[in-house]
Tab-separated table of C-alpha atoms in Angstrom:
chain	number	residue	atom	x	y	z
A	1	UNK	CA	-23.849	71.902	159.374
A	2	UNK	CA	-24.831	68.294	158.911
A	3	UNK	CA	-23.268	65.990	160.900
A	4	UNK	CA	-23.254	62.145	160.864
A	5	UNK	CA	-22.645	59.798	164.285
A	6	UNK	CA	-21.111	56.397	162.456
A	7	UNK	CA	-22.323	54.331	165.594
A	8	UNK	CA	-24.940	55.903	167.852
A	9	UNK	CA	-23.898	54.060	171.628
A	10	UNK	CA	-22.846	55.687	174.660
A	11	UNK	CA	-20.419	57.656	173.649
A	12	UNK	CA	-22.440	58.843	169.918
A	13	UNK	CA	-25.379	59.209	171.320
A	14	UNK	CA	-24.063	61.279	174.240
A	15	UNK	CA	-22.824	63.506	170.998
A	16	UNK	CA	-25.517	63.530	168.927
A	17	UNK	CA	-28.034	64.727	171.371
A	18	UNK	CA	-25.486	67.681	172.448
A	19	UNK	CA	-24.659	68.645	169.148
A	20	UNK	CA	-28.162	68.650	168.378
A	21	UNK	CA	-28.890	71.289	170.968
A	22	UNK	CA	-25.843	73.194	169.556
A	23	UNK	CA	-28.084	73.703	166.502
A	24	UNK	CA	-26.213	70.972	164.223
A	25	UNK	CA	-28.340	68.783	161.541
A	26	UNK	CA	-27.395	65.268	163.025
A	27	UNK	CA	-28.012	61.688	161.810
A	28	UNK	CA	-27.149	59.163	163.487
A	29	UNK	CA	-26.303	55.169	161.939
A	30	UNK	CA	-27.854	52.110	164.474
A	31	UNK	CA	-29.214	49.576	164.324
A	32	UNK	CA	-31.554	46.900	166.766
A	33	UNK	CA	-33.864	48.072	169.544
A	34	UNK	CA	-31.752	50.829	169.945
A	35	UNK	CA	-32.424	51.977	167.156
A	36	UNK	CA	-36.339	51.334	166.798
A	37	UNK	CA	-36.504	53.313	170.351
A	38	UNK	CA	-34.767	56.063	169.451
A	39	UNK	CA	-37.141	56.432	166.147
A	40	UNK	CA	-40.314	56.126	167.878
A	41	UNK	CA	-39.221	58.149	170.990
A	42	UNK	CA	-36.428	60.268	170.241
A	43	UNK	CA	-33.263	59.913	171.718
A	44	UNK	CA	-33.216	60.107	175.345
A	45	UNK	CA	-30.162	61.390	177.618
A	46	UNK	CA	-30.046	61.465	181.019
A	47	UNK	CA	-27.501	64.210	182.293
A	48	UNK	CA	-26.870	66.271	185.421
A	49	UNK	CA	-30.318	65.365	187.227
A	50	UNK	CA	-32.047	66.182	183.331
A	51	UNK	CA	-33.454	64.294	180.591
A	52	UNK	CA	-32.540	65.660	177.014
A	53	UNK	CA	-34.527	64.348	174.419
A	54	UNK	CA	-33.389	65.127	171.030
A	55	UNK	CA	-35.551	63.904	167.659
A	56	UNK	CA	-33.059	63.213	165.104
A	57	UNK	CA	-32.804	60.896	162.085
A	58	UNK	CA	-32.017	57.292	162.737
A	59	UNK	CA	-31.384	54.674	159.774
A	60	UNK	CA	-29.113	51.580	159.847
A	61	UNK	CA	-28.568	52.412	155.775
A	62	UNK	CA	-26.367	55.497	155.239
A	63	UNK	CA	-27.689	55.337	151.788
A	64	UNK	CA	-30.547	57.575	153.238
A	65	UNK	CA	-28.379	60.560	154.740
A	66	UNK	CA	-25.935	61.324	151.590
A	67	UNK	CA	-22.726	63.510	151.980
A	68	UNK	CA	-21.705	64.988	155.519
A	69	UNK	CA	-20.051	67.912	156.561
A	70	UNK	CA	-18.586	65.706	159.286
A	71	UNK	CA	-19.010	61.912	160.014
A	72	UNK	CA	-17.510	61.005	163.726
A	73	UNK	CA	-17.075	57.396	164.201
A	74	UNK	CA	-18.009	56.811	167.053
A	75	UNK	CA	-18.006	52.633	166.827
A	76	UNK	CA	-15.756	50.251	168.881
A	77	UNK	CA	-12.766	50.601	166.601
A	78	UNK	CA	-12.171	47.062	165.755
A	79	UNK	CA	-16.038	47.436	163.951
A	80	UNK	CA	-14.604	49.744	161.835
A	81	UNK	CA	-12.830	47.911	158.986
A	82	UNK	CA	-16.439	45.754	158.687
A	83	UNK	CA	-18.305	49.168	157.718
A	84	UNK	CA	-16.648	50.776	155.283
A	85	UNK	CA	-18.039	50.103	152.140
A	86	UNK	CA	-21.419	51.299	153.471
A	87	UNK	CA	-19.890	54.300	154.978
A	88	UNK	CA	-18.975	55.657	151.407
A	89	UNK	CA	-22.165	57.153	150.918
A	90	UNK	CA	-22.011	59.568	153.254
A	91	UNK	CA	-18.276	60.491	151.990
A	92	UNK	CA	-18.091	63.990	149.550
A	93	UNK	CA	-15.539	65.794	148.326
A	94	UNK	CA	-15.266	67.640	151.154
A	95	UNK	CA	-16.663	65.472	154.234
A	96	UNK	CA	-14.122	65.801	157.240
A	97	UNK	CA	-14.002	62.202	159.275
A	98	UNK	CA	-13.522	62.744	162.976
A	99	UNK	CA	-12.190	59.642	164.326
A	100	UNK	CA	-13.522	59.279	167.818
A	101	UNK	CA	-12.162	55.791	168.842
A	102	UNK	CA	-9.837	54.330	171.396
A	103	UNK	CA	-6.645	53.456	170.314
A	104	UNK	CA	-4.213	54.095	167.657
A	105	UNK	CA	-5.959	55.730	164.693
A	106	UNK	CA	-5.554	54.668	160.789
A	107	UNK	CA	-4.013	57.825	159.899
A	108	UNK	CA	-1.256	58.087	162.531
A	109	UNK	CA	1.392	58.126	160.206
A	110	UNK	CA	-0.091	60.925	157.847
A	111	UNK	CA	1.656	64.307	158.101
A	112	UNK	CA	3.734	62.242	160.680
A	113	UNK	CA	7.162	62.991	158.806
A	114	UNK	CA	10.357	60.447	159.052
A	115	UNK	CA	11.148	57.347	157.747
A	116	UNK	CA	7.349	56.178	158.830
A	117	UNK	CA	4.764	58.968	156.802
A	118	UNK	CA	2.202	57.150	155.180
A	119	UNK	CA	2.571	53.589	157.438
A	120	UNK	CA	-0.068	51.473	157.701
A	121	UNK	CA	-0.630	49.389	160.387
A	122	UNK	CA	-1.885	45.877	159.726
A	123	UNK	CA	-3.231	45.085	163.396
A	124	UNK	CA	-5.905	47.795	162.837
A	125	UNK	CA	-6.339	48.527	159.281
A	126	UNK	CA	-6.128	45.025	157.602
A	127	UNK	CA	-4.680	46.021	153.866
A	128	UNK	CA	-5.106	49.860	154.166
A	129	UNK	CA	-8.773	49.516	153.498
A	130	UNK	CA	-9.096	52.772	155.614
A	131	UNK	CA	-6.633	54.600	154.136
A	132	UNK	CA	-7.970	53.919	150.730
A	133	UNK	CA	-11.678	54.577	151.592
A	134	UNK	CA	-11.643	56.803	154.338
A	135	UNK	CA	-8.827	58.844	153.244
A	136	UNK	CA	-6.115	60.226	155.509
A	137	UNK	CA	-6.390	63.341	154.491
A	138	UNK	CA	-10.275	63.974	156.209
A	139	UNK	CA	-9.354	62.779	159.651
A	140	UNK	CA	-9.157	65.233	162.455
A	141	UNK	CA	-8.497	63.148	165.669
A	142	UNK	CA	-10.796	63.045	168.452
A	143	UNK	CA	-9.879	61.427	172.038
A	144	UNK	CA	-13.083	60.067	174.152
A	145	UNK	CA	-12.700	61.026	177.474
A	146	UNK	CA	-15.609	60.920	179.220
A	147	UNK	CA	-17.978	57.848	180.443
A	148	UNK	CA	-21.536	56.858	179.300
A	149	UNK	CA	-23.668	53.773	179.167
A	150	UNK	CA	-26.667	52.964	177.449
A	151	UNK	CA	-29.136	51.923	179.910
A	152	UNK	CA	-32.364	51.345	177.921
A	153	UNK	CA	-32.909	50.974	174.293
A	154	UNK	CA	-32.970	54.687	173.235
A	155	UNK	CA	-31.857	55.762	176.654
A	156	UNK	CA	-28.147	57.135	177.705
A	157	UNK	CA	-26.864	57.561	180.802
A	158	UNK	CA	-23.840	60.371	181.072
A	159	UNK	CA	-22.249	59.150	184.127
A	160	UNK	CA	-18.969	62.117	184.121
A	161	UNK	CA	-16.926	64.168	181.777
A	162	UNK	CA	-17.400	66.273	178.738
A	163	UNK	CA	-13.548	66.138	177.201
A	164	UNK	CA	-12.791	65.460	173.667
A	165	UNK	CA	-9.953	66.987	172.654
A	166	UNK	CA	-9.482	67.290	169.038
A	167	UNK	CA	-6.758	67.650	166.305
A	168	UNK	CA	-5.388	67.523	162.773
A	169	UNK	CA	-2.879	65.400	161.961
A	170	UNK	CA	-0.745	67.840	160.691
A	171	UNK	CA	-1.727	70.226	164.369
A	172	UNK	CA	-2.772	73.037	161.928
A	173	UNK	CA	-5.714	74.730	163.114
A	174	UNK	CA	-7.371	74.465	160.279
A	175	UNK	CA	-11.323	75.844	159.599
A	176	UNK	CA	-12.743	72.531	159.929
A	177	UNK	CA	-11.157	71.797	163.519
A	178	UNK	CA	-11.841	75.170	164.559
A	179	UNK	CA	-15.729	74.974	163.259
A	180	UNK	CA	-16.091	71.533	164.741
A	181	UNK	CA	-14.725	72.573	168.538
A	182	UNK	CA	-16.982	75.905	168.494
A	183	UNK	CA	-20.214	73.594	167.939
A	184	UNK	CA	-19.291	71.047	170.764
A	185	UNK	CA	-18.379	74.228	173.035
A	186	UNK	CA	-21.543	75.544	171.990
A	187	UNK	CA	-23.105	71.840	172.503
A	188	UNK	CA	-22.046	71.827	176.397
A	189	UNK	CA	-18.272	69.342	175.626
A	190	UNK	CA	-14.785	70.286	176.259
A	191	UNK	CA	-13.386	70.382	172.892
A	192	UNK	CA	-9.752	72.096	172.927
A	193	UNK	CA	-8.006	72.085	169.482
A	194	UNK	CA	-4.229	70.389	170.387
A	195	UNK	CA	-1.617	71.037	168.205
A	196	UNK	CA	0.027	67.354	168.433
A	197	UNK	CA	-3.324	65.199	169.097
A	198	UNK	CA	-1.106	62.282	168.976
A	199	UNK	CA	0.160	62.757	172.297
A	200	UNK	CA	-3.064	63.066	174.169
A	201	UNK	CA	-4.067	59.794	171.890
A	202	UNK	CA	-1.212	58.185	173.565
A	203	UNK	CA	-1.604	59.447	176.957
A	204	UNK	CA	-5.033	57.633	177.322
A	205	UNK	CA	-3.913	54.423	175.645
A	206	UNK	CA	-1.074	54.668	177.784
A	207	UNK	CA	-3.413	53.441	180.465
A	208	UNK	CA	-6.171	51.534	178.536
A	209	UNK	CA	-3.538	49.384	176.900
A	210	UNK	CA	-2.334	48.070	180.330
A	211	UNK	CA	-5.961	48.547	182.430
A	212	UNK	CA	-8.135	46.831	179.820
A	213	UNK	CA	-6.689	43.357	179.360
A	214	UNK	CA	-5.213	42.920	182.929
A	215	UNK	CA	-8.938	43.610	184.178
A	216	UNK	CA	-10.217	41.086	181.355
A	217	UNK	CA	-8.023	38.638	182.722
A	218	UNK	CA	-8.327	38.858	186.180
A	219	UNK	CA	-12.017	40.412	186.659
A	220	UNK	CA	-10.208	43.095	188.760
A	221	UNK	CA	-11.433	47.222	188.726
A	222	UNK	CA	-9.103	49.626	188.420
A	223	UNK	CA	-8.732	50.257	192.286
A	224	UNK	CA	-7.894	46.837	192.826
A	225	UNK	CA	-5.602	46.778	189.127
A	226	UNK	CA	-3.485	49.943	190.948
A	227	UNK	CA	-3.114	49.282	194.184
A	228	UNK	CA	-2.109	45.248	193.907
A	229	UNK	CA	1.727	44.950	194.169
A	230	UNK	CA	1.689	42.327	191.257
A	231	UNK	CA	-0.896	43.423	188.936
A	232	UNK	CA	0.548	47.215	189.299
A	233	UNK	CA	3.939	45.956	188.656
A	234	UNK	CA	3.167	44.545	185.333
A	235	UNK	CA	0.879	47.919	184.187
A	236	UNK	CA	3.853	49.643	185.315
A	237	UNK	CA	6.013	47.497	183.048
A	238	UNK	CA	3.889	47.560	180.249
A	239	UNK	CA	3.579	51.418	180.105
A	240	UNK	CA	6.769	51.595	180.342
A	241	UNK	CA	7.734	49.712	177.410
A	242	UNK	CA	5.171	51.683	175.646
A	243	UNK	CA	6.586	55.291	176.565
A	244	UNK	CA	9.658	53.970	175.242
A	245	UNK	CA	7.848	53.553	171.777
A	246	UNK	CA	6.495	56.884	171.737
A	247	UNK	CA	9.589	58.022	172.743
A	248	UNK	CA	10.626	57.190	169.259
A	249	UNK	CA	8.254	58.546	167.597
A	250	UNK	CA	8.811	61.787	169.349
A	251	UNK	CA	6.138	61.415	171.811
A	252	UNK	CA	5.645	64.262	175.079
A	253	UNK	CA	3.738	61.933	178.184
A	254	UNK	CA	3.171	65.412	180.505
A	255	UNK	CA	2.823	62.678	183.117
A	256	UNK	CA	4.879	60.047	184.790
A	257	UNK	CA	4.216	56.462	184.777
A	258	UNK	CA	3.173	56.283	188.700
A	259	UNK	CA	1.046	59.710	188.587
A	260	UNK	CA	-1.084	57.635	185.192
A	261	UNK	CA	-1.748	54.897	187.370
A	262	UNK	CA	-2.552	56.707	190.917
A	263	UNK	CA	-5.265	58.405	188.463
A	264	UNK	CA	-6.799	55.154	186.938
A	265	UNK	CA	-6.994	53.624	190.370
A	266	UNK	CA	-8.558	57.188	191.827
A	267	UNK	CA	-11.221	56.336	189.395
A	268	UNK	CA	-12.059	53.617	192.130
A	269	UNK	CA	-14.097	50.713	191.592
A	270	UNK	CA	-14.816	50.799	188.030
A	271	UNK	CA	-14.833	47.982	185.232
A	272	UNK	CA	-12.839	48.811	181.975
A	273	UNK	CA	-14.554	48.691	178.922
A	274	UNK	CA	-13.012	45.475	178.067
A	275	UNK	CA	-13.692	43.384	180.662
A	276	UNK	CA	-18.050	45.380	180.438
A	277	UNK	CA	-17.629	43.527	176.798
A	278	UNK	CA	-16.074	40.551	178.031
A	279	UNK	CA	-18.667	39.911	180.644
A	280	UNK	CA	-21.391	40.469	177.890
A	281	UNK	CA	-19.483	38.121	175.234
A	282	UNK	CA	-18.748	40.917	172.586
A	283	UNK	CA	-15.800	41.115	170.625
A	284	UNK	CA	-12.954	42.873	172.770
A	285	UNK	CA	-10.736	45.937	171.867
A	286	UNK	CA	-7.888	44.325	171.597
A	287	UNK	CA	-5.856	45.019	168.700
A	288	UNK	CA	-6.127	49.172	168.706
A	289	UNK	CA	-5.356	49.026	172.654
A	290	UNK	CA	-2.515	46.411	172.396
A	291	UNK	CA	-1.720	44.506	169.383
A	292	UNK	CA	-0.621	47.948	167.886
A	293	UNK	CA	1.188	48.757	170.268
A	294	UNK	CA	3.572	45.902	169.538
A	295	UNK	CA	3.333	46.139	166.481
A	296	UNK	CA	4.680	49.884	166.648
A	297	UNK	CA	6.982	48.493	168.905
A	298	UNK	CA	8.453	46.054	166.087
A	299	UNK	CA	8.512	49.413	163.519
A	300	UNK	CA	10.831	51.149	166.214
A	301	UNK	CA	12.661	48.121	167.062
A	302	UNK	CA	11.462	48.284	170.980
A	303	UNK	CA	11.216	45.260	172.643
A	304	UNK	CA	8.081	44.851	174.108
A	305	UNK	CA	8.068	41.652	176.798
A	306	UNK	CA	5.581	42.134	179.285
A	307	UNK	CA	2.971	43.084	176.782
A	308	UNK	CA	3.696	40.344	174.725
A	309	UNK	CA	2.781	37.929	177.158
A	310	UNK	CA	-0.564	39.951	178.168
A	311	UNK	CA	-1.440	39.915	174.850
A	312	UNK	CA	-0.573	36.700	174.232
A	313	UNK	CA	-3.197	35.513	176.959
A	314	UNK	CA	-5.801	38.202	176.273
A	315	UNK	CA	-6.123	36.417	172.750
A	316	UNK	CA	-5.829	33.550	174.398
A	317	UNK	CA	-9.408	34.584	176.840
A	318	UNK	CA	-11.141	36.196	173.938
A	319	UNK	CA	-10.418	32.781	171.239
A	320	UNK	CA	-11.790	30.793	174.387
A	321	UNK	CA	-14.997	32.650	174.505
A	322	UNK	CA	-15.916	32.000	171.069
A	323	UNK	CA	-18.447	29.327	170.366
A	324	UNK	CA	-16.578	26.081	169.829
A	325	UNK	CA	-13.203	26.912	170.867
A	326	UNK	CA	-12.721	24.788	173.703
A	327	UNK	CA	-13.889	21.620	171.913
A	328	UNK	CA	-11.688	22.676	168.988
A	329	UNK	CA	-8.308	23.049	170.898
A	330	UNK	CA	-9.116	20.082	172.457
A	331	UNK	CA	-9.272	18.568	169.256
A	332	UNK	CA	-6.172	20.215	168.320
A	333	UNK	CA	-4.415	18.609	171.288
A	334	UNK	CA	-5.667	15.007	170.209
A	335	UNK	CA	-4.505	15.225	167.636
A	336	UNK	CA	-1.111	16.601	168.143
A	337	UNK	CA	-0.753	13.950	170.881
């Protein structure tokens, strides 16, 4: 079975050295030092007290690989619009794209049924360029659940879980889910096939879309995030305006609003991933955590107040990070003035 990691981090090279000891032929896409370490040294995780070291086949030009059985993309998923013309190669007629990002996927609205099926959303797939080129009809949904870190060029640290639950859009269990979970099982990962893979997608952007940019803002861990009167208050109101999106959509949170909290801030002193990019001056995740979520919000005619005004100042942080941007809103003031 060859498999291709789109996007060999933390979380795809976690996979791609697991799946590799499942038996799978695996390829991964890189680039930089990471990618020079891992072909001169292999690809090194560290895991339960162990290091793995798989040898697999590292390019940064999928040109090399040809057609996969399965390509997971395992990229932040605001990278993904910028790759997909050189993804293509690696497309045949029968490649199945696992879609292993945070957020709300491209295909949401495929096999969705209502007044919605085939919707595109703008805030995360400018012009249906995934749609067209990626195609709706390969994606079987995969939710990331567990946390790693690259620590080294080459080098990944698993620091806990092993979930990724997995699903077609249509929750058929269809031979490609079913051969995809049996080689993750057999890889050591928690891969159970769910018949409606949108609602565990929502259940964990439930929290990220609330966690991420409050801790961005304020520099506060989740701890801090769920236990502050205030900053709880507005997660709180956030998720709530959220559940009453998927609510429309017909939705199932198995969990209340205060039992998804209590478990971020159980988590304890731990920095989202968007204040780690923040901190490091990378691009954040902010359209497929929030800006779709309004934006589905507007489709279902939900008012969405609070997390308009996060959003509102979480673009605000990330434009003010860029190179320039102070000096040109400054100049923008000036000259309004």
């Amino acid at each position: 079975m060859k498999i291709c990691i789109y996007g060999a981090g933390a979380i795809g090279g976690y996979l791609g050295v697991q799946l590799a000891h499942a038996g799978a032929d695996v390829s991964l896409v890189a680039r930089g030092p990471h990618l020079a370490a891992m072909r001169e040294h292999g690809l090194k995780l560290l895991i339960d007290g162990e290091e793995r070291v798989a040898q697999l086949r590292c390019t940064d030009d999928p040109r090399e690989l040809g057609p996969q059985d399965y390509v997971i993309i395992a990229l932040k998923a605001h990278s993904v619009p910028s790759v997909l013309d050189a993804m293509q190669p690696l497309i045949g007629p029968n490649t199945a794209v696992v879609t292993a990002v945070n957020g709300i996927p491209y295909w949401y609205f495929y096999k969705h049924g209502g007044a919605l099926e085939g919707t595109t959303l703008e805030s995360i797939d400018p012009g249906g360029r995934q749609w067209r080129q990626l195609g709706p009809e390969r994606a079987i949904g995969c939710v990331v659940y567990p946390a790693t870190e690259v620590v080294a060029p080459g080098v990944i640290q698993h620091v806990y879980g092993n979930k990724f639950p997995l699903g077609e859009a249509s929750g058929e269990r269809t031979e490609r889910v079913e051969k995809l979970s049996q080689l993750m099982i057999a890889g050591g990962l928690d891969a159970p096939i769910r018949e409606n893979i949108r609602d565990e997608i929502w259940l964990k952007l439930w929290g990220n879309l609330c966690f991420n940019p409050i801790s961005a803002l304020t520099h506060g861990t989740l701890d801090i995030i769920a236990s502050d009167p205030g900053t709880r208050a507005i997660a709180r109101a956030m998720m709530l305006e959220a559940k009453a999106i998927g609510d429309k959509f017909g939705v199932h949170f198995r969990v209340d609003v205060e039992r998804r909290i209590n478990g971020a801030g159980a988590v304890g002193a731990h920095k989202t991933s968007m204040l780690q990019d923040l901190e490091r001056g990378r691009a954040m995740e902010i359209d497929p955590l929030v800006s779709v979520v309004q934006e589905m919000g507007r489709l279902a005619n939900v008012p969405t107040p609070t997390l308009d005004v996060v959003l509102a100042l979480i673009q605000q942080r990330e434009f003010m990070t860029q190179p320039d941007a102070v000096a040109a809103a400054q100049a923008r003031l000036a000259k309004a003035a």
